[in-house]
Amino acid sequence: QVQLVESGGGLVQAGGSLRLSCAASGRTFSYTMGWFRQAPGKEREFVAEISGGGGVTVYADSVKGRFTISRDNAKKTVSLQMNSLKPEDTAVYYCAGDRRGSSWGYWGQGTQVTVSS
């Protein structure tokens, strides 16, 4: 059974930076990993994903150029570096793993990111 545990959320002023991390348990870590977010009253939305080997990354247009996803397969972790944060980035951020088509097999519990103006 795979478990994903996020960390690194918090409160930051607009223009600031935060780094989220997600640690995975389980024997393998070769699958695609991603980050999603859900703001109050809104549906969960895709933020970024990274292929199993780390060579391919995809970003939502809203975060392109500001956020960077990376992974360390030896440590079984995936990170999301968030720069130039905006109040509209405020949301609960979720780590996801093992994308199969449009579905994801594993989800973390979420970590709150709040950006003040």
Coordinates of C-alpha atoms in Angstrom, one line a residue:
Q1 CA 0.0 0.0 0.0
V2 CA 1.4 3.3 -1.0
Q3 CA 1.1 6.4 1.2
L4 CA 1.9 9.9 0.2
V5 CA 2.6 12.5 2.8
E6 CA 2.9 16.2 2.0
S7 CA 4.7 18.9 4.0
G8 CA 5.9 22.4 3.6
G9 CA 2.6 24.4 3.4
G10 CA 2.1 27.6 5.3
L11 CA 1.4 31.3 5.2
V12 CA 3.4 33.6 2.9
Q13 CA 3.0 37.1 1.6
A14 CA 2.3 37.7 -2.1
G15 CA 5.6 37.6 -4.1
G16 CA 7.1 35.1 -1.7
S17 CA 8.1 31.5 -2.1
L18 CA 7.3 28.1 -0.6
R19 CA 8.5 24.6 -1.2
L20 CA 6.2 21.6 -0.9
S21 CA 7.5 18.1 -0.5
C22 CA 5.7 14.8 -0.8
A23 CA 7.2 11.6 0.5
A24 CA 6.1 8.2 -0.8
S25 CA 6.1 4.8 0.9
G26 CA 6.1 1.5 -0.9
R27 CA 8.6 -0.5 -2.8
T28 CA 8.5 1.3 -6.1
F29 CA 8.5 5.0 -7.1
S30 CA 8.8 4.8 -10.9
Y31 CA 5.4 6.2 -11.7
T32 CA 4.3 9.7 -12.7
M33 CA 3.8 12.1 -9.8
G34 CA 1.7 15.2 -9.7
W35 CA 0.4 18.1 -7.7
F36 CA -3.1 19.4 -7.6
R37 CA -4.8 22.1 -5.6
Q38 CA -8.3 23.0 -4.4
A39 CA -9.3 26.4 -3.3
P40 CA -12.4 27.0 -1.2
G41 CA -15.6 26.6 -3.2
K42 CA -13.7 25.4 -6.3
E43 CA -13.0 22.1 -7.8
R44 CA -9.6 20.5 -7.5
E45 CA -7.4 21.5 -10.3
F46 CA -4.2 20.2 -11.9
V47 CA -1.0 22.1 -11.1
A48 CA 2.0 20.0 -12.4
E49 CA 3.2 16.5 -13.1
I50 CA 6.5 14.8 -13.6
S51 CA 7.3 11.6 -15.4
G52 CA 8.8 8.6 -13.6
G53 CA 12.3 9.4 -14.7
G54 CA 11.9 13.1 -14.2
G55 CA 12.6 14.0 -17.8
V56 CA 9.1 15.2 -18.7
T57 CA 7.2 17.9 -16.8
V58 CA 3.8 19.5 -17.5
Y59 CA 2.4 22.6 -15.8
A60 CA -0.9 24.3 -15.7
D61 CA -0.8 27.7 -17.5
S62 CA -1.6 29.5 -14.3
V63 CA 1.7 28.4 -12.7
K64 CA 4.0 28.1 -15.7
G65 CA 7.2 30.0 -15.1
R66 CA 6.6 30.4 -11.4
F67 CA 6.4 26.8 -10.1
T68 CA 8.9 24.0 -10.6
I69 CA 8.2 20.3 -10.0
S70 CA 11.1 17.9 -9.3
R71 CA 11.7 14.5 -7.9
D72 CA 14.4 12.4 -6.1
N73 CA 13.7 8.8 -6.9
A74 CA 16.4 7.6 -4.4
K75 CA 14.6 9.4 -1.6
K76 CA 11.1 8.7 -3.1
T77 CA 10.1 12.3 -2.9
V78 CA 8.6 14.9 -5.2
S79 CA 8.8 18.6 -4.6
L80 CA 7.0 21.7 -5.8
Q81 CA 9.0 24.9 -5.7
M82 CA 6.5 27.8 -5.8
N83 CA 7.9 31.3 -6.5
S84 CA 6.2 34.7 -7.1
L85 CA 3.2 33.4 -5.2
K86 CA -0.1 35.2 -5.6
P87 CA -3.2 35.3 -3.4
E88 CA -5.0 33.2 -6.0
D89 CA -2.5 30.4 -5.3
T90 CA -4.2 30.0 -1.9
A91 CA -5.5 26.4 -1.7
V92 CA -5.0 23.0 -0.2
Y93 CA -2.3 21.3 -2.3
Y94 CA -2.4 17.6 -2.9
C95 CA 0.3 15.2 -4.0
A96 CA -0.8 12.5 -6.4
G97 CA 0.9 9.4 -7.8
D98 CA 0.6 6.8 -10.5
R99 CA -1.4 8.5 -13.2
R100 CA -3.2 6.1 -15.5
G101 CA -4.9 8.0 -18.2
S102 CA -6.9 10.7 -16.4
S103 CA -7.0 8.8 -13.1
W104 CA -4.5 8.8 -10.2
G105 CA -3.9 5.8 -8.0
Y106 CA -2.6 7.5 -4.9
W107 CA -3.4 10.8 -3.1
G108 CA -1.9 12.6 -0.1
Q109 CA -3.9 14.2 2.6
G110 CA -3.1 17.7 1.5
T111 CA -1.3 20.7 2.8
Q112 CA -2.6 24.3 3.2
V113 CA -0.9 27.1 1.3
T114 CA -2.2 30.6 2.1
V115 CA -0.9 33.7 0.3
S116 CA -1.7 37.0 1.8
S117 CA -2.0 40.2 -0.2

